Short mmCIF file of C-alpha atoms in Angstrom, two decimals:
data_model
loop_
_atom_site.label_atom_id
_atom_site.label_comp_id
_atom_site.label_asym_id
_atom_site.label_seq_id
_atom_site.Cartn_x
_atom_site.Cartn_y
_atom_site.Cartn_z
CA MET A 694 87.54 136.35 106.25
CA SER A 695 88.17 136.50 109.97
CA SER A 696 90.90 138.58 111.52
CA LYS A 697 93.90 136.98 113.22
CA ALA A 698 92.22 137.33 116.63
CA GLU A 699 89.04 135.55 115.59
CA THR A 700 88.19 131.88 115.39
CA LYS A 701 89.67 130.26 112.30
CA ARG A 702 87.20 128.81 109.82
CA LEU A 703 88.53 125.66 108.10
CA ALA A 704 87.07 123.42 105.42
CA LEU A 705 87.31 119.69 106.12
CA THR A 706 86.93 117.13 103.33
CA PRO A 707 86.16 113.57 104.55
CA GLY A 708 87.81 111.95 101.52
CA GLU A 709 86.96 108.44 100.32
CA PRO A 710 83.42 107.65 101.56
CA ALA A 711 84.26 103.95 102.06
CA GLY A 712 87.33 104.74 104.17
CA ILE A 713 88.01 106.07 107.64
CA GLY A 714 87.75 109.75 106.70
CA PRO A 715 84.06 110.00 107.64
CA ASP A 716 84.79 108.11 110.88
CA LEU A 717 87.48 110.63 111.81
CA CYS A 718 85.18 113.58 111.11
CA VAL A 719 82.47 112.10 113.33
CA ALA A 720 85.00 111.32 116.06
CA LEU A 721 86.44 114.84 116.05
CA ALA A 722 82.95 116.29 116.24
CA GLN A 723 82.60 114.69 119.66
CA GLN A 724 85.11 117.19 121.06
CA THR A 725 85.14 120.96 121.28
CA GLN A 726 87.42 122.41 118.61
CA ALA A 727 89.36 125.66 118.86
CA VAL A 728 88.38 126.36 115.22
CA GLU A 729 85.18 126.28 113.24
CA LEU A 730 85.25 123.12 111.15
CA VAL A 731 83.00 122.93 108.12
CA ALA A 732 82.70 119.48 106.55
CA VAL A 733 82.42 119.81 102.76
CA CYS A 734 80.53 116.67 101.87
CA ASP A 735 77.21 114.87 101.59
CA PRO A 736 75.59 115.20 105.04
CA ASP A 737 73.94 111.80 104.62
CA LEU A 738 77.39 110.21 104.66
CA LEU A 739 78.22 111.62 108.09
CA GLU A 740 74.78 110.88 109.54
CA THR A 741 74.95 107.27 108.37
CA ARG A 742 78.51 106.78 109.61
CA ALA A 743 77.66 108.27 113.01
CA LYS A 744 74.89 105.69 113.36
CA VAL A 745 77.28 102.88 112.40
CA LEU A 746 79.75 104.10 115.04
CA GLY A 747 77.04 104.66 117.63
CA LEU A 748 78.09 108.27 118.17
CA PRO A 749 75.80 111.29 118.54
CA LEU A 750 76.00 113.81 115.73
CA ALA A 751 73.90 116.86 114.94
CA LEU A 752 74.61 118.53 111.61
CA GLU A 753 74.17 122.27 111.12
CA PRO A 754 74.04 123.86 107.66
CA PHE A 755 77.03 126.12 107.14
CA ASP A 756 76.19 129.84 107.08
CA PRO A 757 78.99 131.76 105.32
CA ALA A 758 77.42 135.07 106.33
CA GLY A 759 77.68 134.38 110.05
CA PRO A 760 80.80 134.95 112.17
CA PRO A 761 83.02 131.89 112.62
CA SER A 762 82.57 130.14 115.94
CA PRO A 763 83.49 126.75 117.41
CA THR A 764 80.74 124.15 117.63
CA ALA A 765 79.63 122.26 120.70
CA PRO A 766 80.58 118.59 121.18
CA GLY A 767 78.42 116.32 119.05
CA VAL A 768 77.79 119.06 116.46
CA LEU A 769 79.39 119.60 113.05
CA ARG A 770 78.68 122.23 110.42
CA VAL A 771 78.31 120.98 106.85
CA ASP A 772 78.50 122.53 103.41
CA ALA A 773 76.61 120.12 101.17
CA ALA A 774 78.62 121.04 98.07
CA ALA A 775 78.35 117.55 96.57
CA ARG A 776 76.15 114.48 96.84
CA LEU A 777 77.12 110.83 96.71
CA ALA A 778 76.09 108.90 93.63
CA THR A 779 75.49 105.84 95.81
CA PRO A 780 75.59 105.36 99.60
CA GLY A 781 79.08 105.07 101.07
CA ILE A 782 79.45 101.64 102.64
CA PRO A 783 82.40 101.20 105.04
CA GLY A 784 85.16 99.16 103.42
CA GLU A 785 83.47 98.85 100.01
CA LEU A 786 84.98 101.00 97.28
CA ASN A 787 82.64 102.18 94.54
CA PRO A 788 83.94 104.04 91.44
CA ASP A 789 80.53 105.68 91.09
CA ASN A 790 81.49 108.00 93.96
CA ALA A 791 84.83 109.09 92.50
CA SER A 792 83.44 112.28 90.95
CA TYR A 793 81.83 113.14 94.28
CA VAL A 794 85.20 112.92 96.05
CA LEU A 795 86.80 115.30 93.54
CA GLU A 796 83.84 117.67 93.73
CA THR A 797 84.34 118.06 97.48
CA LEU A 798 88.01 118.93 96.90
CA ASN A 799 87.04 121.30 94.12
CA ALA A 800 84.54 123.13 96.34
CA ALA A 801 86.91 123.35 99.31
CA CYS A 802 89.72 124.67 97.12
CA ALA A 803 87.50 127.30 95.50
CA GLY A 804 86.19 128.33 98.90
CA CYS A 805 89.71 128.90 100.19
CA LEU A 806 90.55 131.04 97.17
CA ASN A 807 87.45 133.21 97.49
CA GLY A 808 87.80 133.68 101.25
CA ARG A 809 85.00 131.44 102.44
CA TRP A 810 87.53 129.39 104.42
CA GLU A 811 91.01 130.22 105.65
CA ALA A 812 92.43 126.75 105.00
CA MET A 813 91.41 123.27 103.95
CA VAL A 814 92.16 120.03 105.77
CA THR A 815 91.80 116.76 103.87
CA ALA A 816 91.11 113.23 105.01
CA PRO A 817 92.54 110.45 102.80
CA VAL A 818 91.29 109.62 99.32
CA HIS A 819 91.77 106.36 97.41
CA LYS A 820 93.73 107.05 94.22
CA GLY A 821 93.03 103.63 92.73
CA VAL A 822 89.24 103.83 92.74
CA ILE A 823 89.31 107.37 91.30
CA ASN A 824 91.43 106.15 88.40
CA ASP A 825 89.23 103.08 88.04
CA ALA A 826 86.37 105.50 87.40
CA GLY A 827 88.27 106.92 84.43
CA LEU A 828 89.42 110.08 86.21
CA ALA A 829 93.20 110.57 85.98
CA PHE A 830 94.30 111.37 89.53
CA SER A 831 97.76 111.10 91.09
CA GLY A 832 97.04 112.72 94.44
CA HIS A 833 95.66 115.65 96.41
CA THR A 834 98.81 117.72 95.86
CA GLU A 835 98.72 117.54 92.08
CA PHE A 836 94.94 117.95 91.86
CA LEU A 837 94.90 121.06 94.05
CA ALA A 838 97.76 122.58 92.09
CA GLN A 839 95.77 122.16 88.90
CA ARG A 840 92.59 123.56 90.39
CA CYS A 841 94.34 126.58 91.94
CA ALA A 842 96.02 127.30 88.61
CA GLN A 843 92.75 126.97 86.68
CA LEU A 844 90.71 129.07 89.07
CA THR A 845 93.39 131.74 89.39
CA ALA A 846 93.85 131.96 85.62
CA SER A 847 90.11 132.23 85.04
CA GLY A 848 89.81 135.05 87.54
CA ARG A 849 87.10 133.30 89.50
CA ALA A 850 86.96 130.91 92.41
CA GLU A 851 83.73 129.03 91.99
CA PRO A 852 83.62 125.24 91.57
CA ALA A 853 83.41 124.13 87.95
CA PRO A 854 82.69 120.46 87.19
CA GLU A 855 84.17 120.30 83.70
CA PRO A 856 87.85 119.64 84.65
CA LEU A 857 86.78 116.77 86.89
CA ILE A 858 85.93 114.56 83.93
CA GLU A 859 88.92 115.48 81.80
CA PRO A 860 92.43 114.02 82.07
CA VAL A 861 94.54 115.88 84.62
CA THR A 862 97.28 117.76 82.80
CA GLU A 863 100.58 118.97 84.22
CA PRO A 864 99.71 121.71 86.74
CA VAL A 865 100.86 125.23 86.05
CA MET A 866 101.79 125.53 89.73
CA GLU A 867 104.23 122.99 91.10
CA PRO A 868 103.72 122.72 94.85
CA VAL A 869 105.95 121.02 97.38
CA MET A 870 104.81 118.17 99.59
CA LEU A 871 106.11 118.50 103.14
CA LEU A 872 105.44 115.96 105.88
CA SER A 873 105.83 117.51 109.31
CA ALA A 874 106.10 115.45 112.50
CA PRO A 875 107.13 116.53 116.00
CA VAL A 876 110.68 115.26 115.45
CA LEU A 877 111.23 115.65 111.70
CA ARG A 878 110.13 117.46 108.53
CA VAL A 879 110.61 115.81 105.14
CA ALA A 880 109.91 117.46 101.78
CA LEU A 881 109.83 115.66 98.43
CA ALA A 882 111.52 116.68 95.19
CA THR A 883 109.19 114.29 93.34
CA THR A 884 105.89 112.98 94.65
CA HIS A 885 103.76 110.25 93.11
CA LEU A 886 106.04 109.14 90.30
CA PRO A 887 107.02 105.59 89.36
CA LEU A 888 110.60 105.01 90.51
CA SER A 889 111.74 104.53 86.91
CA GLN A 890 110.72 108.12 86.10
CA VAL A 891 112.45 109.78 89.05
CA PRO A 892 115.99 110.25 87.59
CA ASN A 893 114.70 112.17 84.57
CA ALA A 894 112.61 114.37 86.86
CA ILE A 895 115.64 115.47 88.90
CA THR A 896 116.51 118.57 86.89
CA ALA A 897 118.18 121.78 88.03
CA PRO A 898 115.12 123.99 87.33
CA ARG A 899 112.83 121.63 89.22
CA LEU A 900 115.14 121.29 92.21
CA GLU A 901 115.73 125.03 92.37
CA HIS A 902 111.99 125.65 92.40
CA ILE A 903 111.45 123.01 95.11
CA ILE A 904 114.22 124.40 97.32
CA ARG A 905 113.02 127.99 96.99
CA VAL A 906 109.40 127.05 97.75
CA LEU A 907 110.50 124.90 100.69
CA THR A 908 112.69 127.67 102.10
CA ALA A 909 109.89 130.23 101.80
CA GLY A 910 107.37 127.80 103.29
CA LEU A 911 109.54 127.10 106.32
CA GLN A 912 109.97 130.84 106.83
CA GLU A 913 106.33 131.85 106.35
CA SER A 914 104.42 128.84 107.70
CA PHE A 915 106.78 127.69 110.45
CA GLY A 916 108.46 130.95 111.44
CA ILE A 917 112.04 129.79 110.78
CA PRO A 918 114.06 132.83 109.62
CA ARG A 919 116.94 130.96 107.93
CA PRO A 920 116.00 127.30 107.59
CA ARG A 921 118.74 124.68 107.31
CA ILE A 922 117.80 122.04 104.75
CA LEU A 923 119.59 118.71 104.35
CA VAL A 924 119.39 117.65 100.69
CA CYS A 925 119.55 113.93 99.92
CA GLY A 926 121.41 112.51 96.99
CA LEU A 927 119.48 110.41 94.51
CA ASN A 928 121.87 107.45 94.35
CA PRO A 929 123.42 105.20 97.01
CA HIS A 930 126.16 107.05 98.91
CA ALA A 931 125.05 110.21 97.05
CA GLY A 932 126.62 108.80 93.89
CA GLU A 933 130.02 107.91 95.42
CA GLY A 934 131.79 110.63 93.44
CA GLY A 935 130.07 109.61 90.21
CA HIS A 936 130.80 105.88 90.50
CA LEU A 937 127.22 105.01 91.57
CA GLY A 938 125.34 107.53 89.46
CA HIS A 939 125.87 110.89 87.83
CA GLU A 940 122.86 112.97 88.94
CA GLU A 941 124.72 114.36 91.93
CA GLN A 942 127.74 115.45 89.88
CA ASP A 943 125.74 116.75 86.94
CA VAL A 944 122.74 118.38 88.64
CA ILE A 945 122.53 118.45 92.41
CA ILE A 946 126.03 119.58 93.43
CA PRO A 947 126.30 122.52 90.98
CA LEU A 948 122.82 123.73 91.94
CA LEU A 949 123.46 123.56 95.69
CA GLU A 950 126.76 125.41 95.29
CA ARG A 951 125.02 128.19 93.37
CA LEU A 952 122.18 128.50 95.90
CA ARG A 953 124.59 128.44 98.84
CA ALA A 954 126.44 131.32 97.22
CA GLU A 955 123.16 133.25 97.37
CA GLY A 956 122.94 132.61 101.10
CA LEU A 957 120.59 129.63 101.29
CA ASN A 958 121.42 127.30 104.18
CA LEU A 959 121.77 123.97 102.37
CA ALA A 960 123.77 120.84 103.17
CA GLY A 961 124.39 118.06 100.71
CA PRO A 962 123.89 116.14 98.67
CA MET A 963 123.95 113.71 101.58
CA PRO A 964 123.64 109.91 101.48
CA ALA A 965 120.07 109.00 102.37
CA ASP A 966 121.23 106.16 104.62
CA THR A 967 122.98 108.57 107.00
CA VAL A 968 121.06 111.83 106.65
CA PHE A 969 118.37 110.68 109.09
CA VAL A 970 120.68 109.88 112.00
CA PRO A 971 120.05 112.00 115.15
CA PRO A 972 123.23 114.13 115.02
CA GLN A 973 122.30 115.28 111.50
CA LEU A 974 118.63 115.91 112.29
CA GLU A 975 119.50 117.95 115.37
CA ARG A 976 121.03 120.54 113.02
CA ALA A 977 118.24 120.48 110.44
CA ASP A 978 114.89 122.19 109.96
CA ALA A 979 113.91 119.87 107.09
CA VAL A 980 115.22 117.09 104.88
CA LEU A 981 114.63 117.21 101.13
CA ALA A 982 114.27 113.68 99.75
CA MET A 983 114.53 113.01 96.04
CA TYR A 984 111.56 110.64 95.88
CA HIS A 985 108.57 109.46 97.87
CA ASP A 986 109.91 106.27 99.44
CA GLN A 987 113.35 107.72 100.15
CA GLY A 988 112.09 110.02 102.89
CA LEU A 989 108.58 109.12 103.96
CA PRO A 990 109.28 105.66 105.47
CA VAL A 991 111.63 107.28 108.00
CA LEU A 992 109.19 110.11 108.72
CA LYS A 993 106.31 107.71 109.29
CA HIS A 994 108.43 105.39 111.41
CA LEU A 995 109.28 108.28 113.71
CA GLY A 996 105.97 110.12 113.72
CA PHE A 997 103.13 108.05 112.27
CA GLY A 998 99.78 109.18 113.58
CA GLN A 999 101.20 112.58 114.55
CA ALA A 1000 102.56 113.71 111.19
CA VAL A 1001 100.85 116.23 108.93
CA ASN A 1002 101.06 116.60 105.16
CA VAL A 1003 101.46 120.29 104.28
CA THR A 1004 101.25 121.56 100.70
CA LEU A 1005 103.65 124.46 100.15
CA GLY A 1006 103.65 126.76 97.13
CA LEU A 1007 99.89 127.12 96.63
CA PRO A 1008 97.85 130.30 97.12
CA ILE A 1009 95.83 128.44 99.78
CA VAL A 1010 96.70 126.69 103.04
CA ARG A 1011 96.17 122.94 102.87
CA THR A 1012 97.08 120.25 105.39
CA SER A 1013 96.26 116.57 105.47
CA VAL A 1014 96.73 113.33 107.36
CA ASP A 1015 99.78 111.09 107.10
CA HIS A 1016 97.85 107.88 106.38
CA GLY A 1017 95.58 106.24 103.85
CA THR A 1018 91.94 105.25 103.74
CA ALA A 1019 92.34 102.14 105.97
CA LEU A 1020 89.31 100.41 104.47
CA ASP A 1021 89.60 97.56 106.96
CA LEU A 1022 89.04 99.97 109.86
CA ALA A 1023 86.16 101.95 108.33
CA GLY A 1024 83.05 101.79 110.47
CA SER A 1025 84.83 99.86 113.24
CA GLY A 1026 85.37 102.70 115.69
CA ARG A 1027 89.08 101.80 115.91
CA ALA A 1028 90.47 104.53 113.61
CA ASP A 1029 92.90 106.93 115.30
CA ALA A 1030 92.08 110.61 114.70
CA GLY A 1031 95.49 111.81 115.92
CA SER A 1032 96.88 112.81 112.53
CA LEU A 1033 93.70 114.62 111.48
CA ARG A 1034 93.64 116.45 114.80
CA ALA A 1035 97.27 117.48 114.23
CA ALA A 1036 96.47 118.59 110.66
CA ILE A 1037 93.69 120.86 111.92
CA ALA A 1038 95.92 122.36 114.61
CA LEU A 1039 98.76 123.01 112.15
CA ALA A 1040 96.42 124.58 109.58
CA ALA A 1041 95.16 126.99 112.23
CA GLU A 1042 98.73 127.74 113.31
CA ILE A 1043 99.86 128.46 109.73
CA VAL A 1044 96.88 130.75 109.10
CA THR A 1045 97.72 132.67 112.27
CA LYS A 1046 101.34 133.16 111.19
CA LYS A 1047 100.59 134.22 107.63
CA PRO A 1048 101.11 137.94 106.97
#
C-alpha cells in the first residue's frame, strides 16, 4: 500500500450496467485525477459505453505490482474481476447481470482488505433488479458489512462467489451510513428498512453502537476532535413528552443522558421538523436521523449532486454517490458526475487522515 505522501490508489465500481454508473466512469476518465482510479468491472462495458457517448477512452490493465500513479485524460485502468453475463444496454435492466454487479463489489471489498486498494468508491446499483434475480440485497452498506465480516472471519481477503448466491443474513458488523454534503452531514440509525419495522429497530444497544461509531468516524475520518451530534426523535415533536409516542421516553432519552455523562457531545432527542433549521445546524457536526426518509430528503435538497455517502464502522474506506441509477439518463451524455467526483475526493481525503 502506498504511503501517505504517495498517490492514492482507489477501486471504482461502475454499479448497475444499464444505469449511469458506466457513463460517469467514462466522463471522469476524460480529466486528470489526483488519484489512481482502477475500475473494477468488465472492460467491454466501458468501451461500449464510451462509444455510445462519443468519448475517447483507452483502457489499461491494472498492474498491482506497479507504483500507483494518476492516468492521463482519456485513459482508465481496469481490473477485469468480473464479466457481464449479457451486454449492458443503457436503460434496460437485465437480472442476468445481477451476479456480475455483486462480484465487482466483492472483488473491490476484498482488494481493500488485502491492501490492493486504499479505498473503494461505488457508483449506484439497482436493488430491485438484483432481488428480481433471486439475490437478497438491501444495499451497498449491508452487503459490504457482510462481506467484510465474512472475509475477516475467514482470515483471507480473496473474492469468493458462494455468498453471492445465498440469502444475505444479518451482518456481523453493523456499519453506519453517513451522507456528507458541503453544508450538512446526516447519519442514519436505520437504513433500508420498511417504515413499519423502524420502531422495533430503535433499541438502546443499536443506538449506542450507532452513536459511538458515528462519533469515532467524525473524529477519524473528518478530523473533528469532539463532534456535536444532533439526535432526532422518532415521533412527531420528539414524542411530545410521551403523548405522541413512547420511544423517546423509553429508549432515546435515557441513552443520551448516559452517553452525555460519559462526555459525548449529544443534543436531543430533537423534533425532526426543527432540527434542520440553520441556527441548529450552525452548532452541529452531524445530525442522526432515526430512519432513511427522515433525514435524507433534507440532505439531498440542500446538497444533491455534491453529497457523498460514507460508510462508517467498516475495516475499509468506502464512499459512494448520493443518487440512483437514473436509467433514463444512461447513454445520453447528460449525467452529472459531480457526486462521484466528490466521493473520490472524500475517499482520498479520508485515507490521508487515517492513522
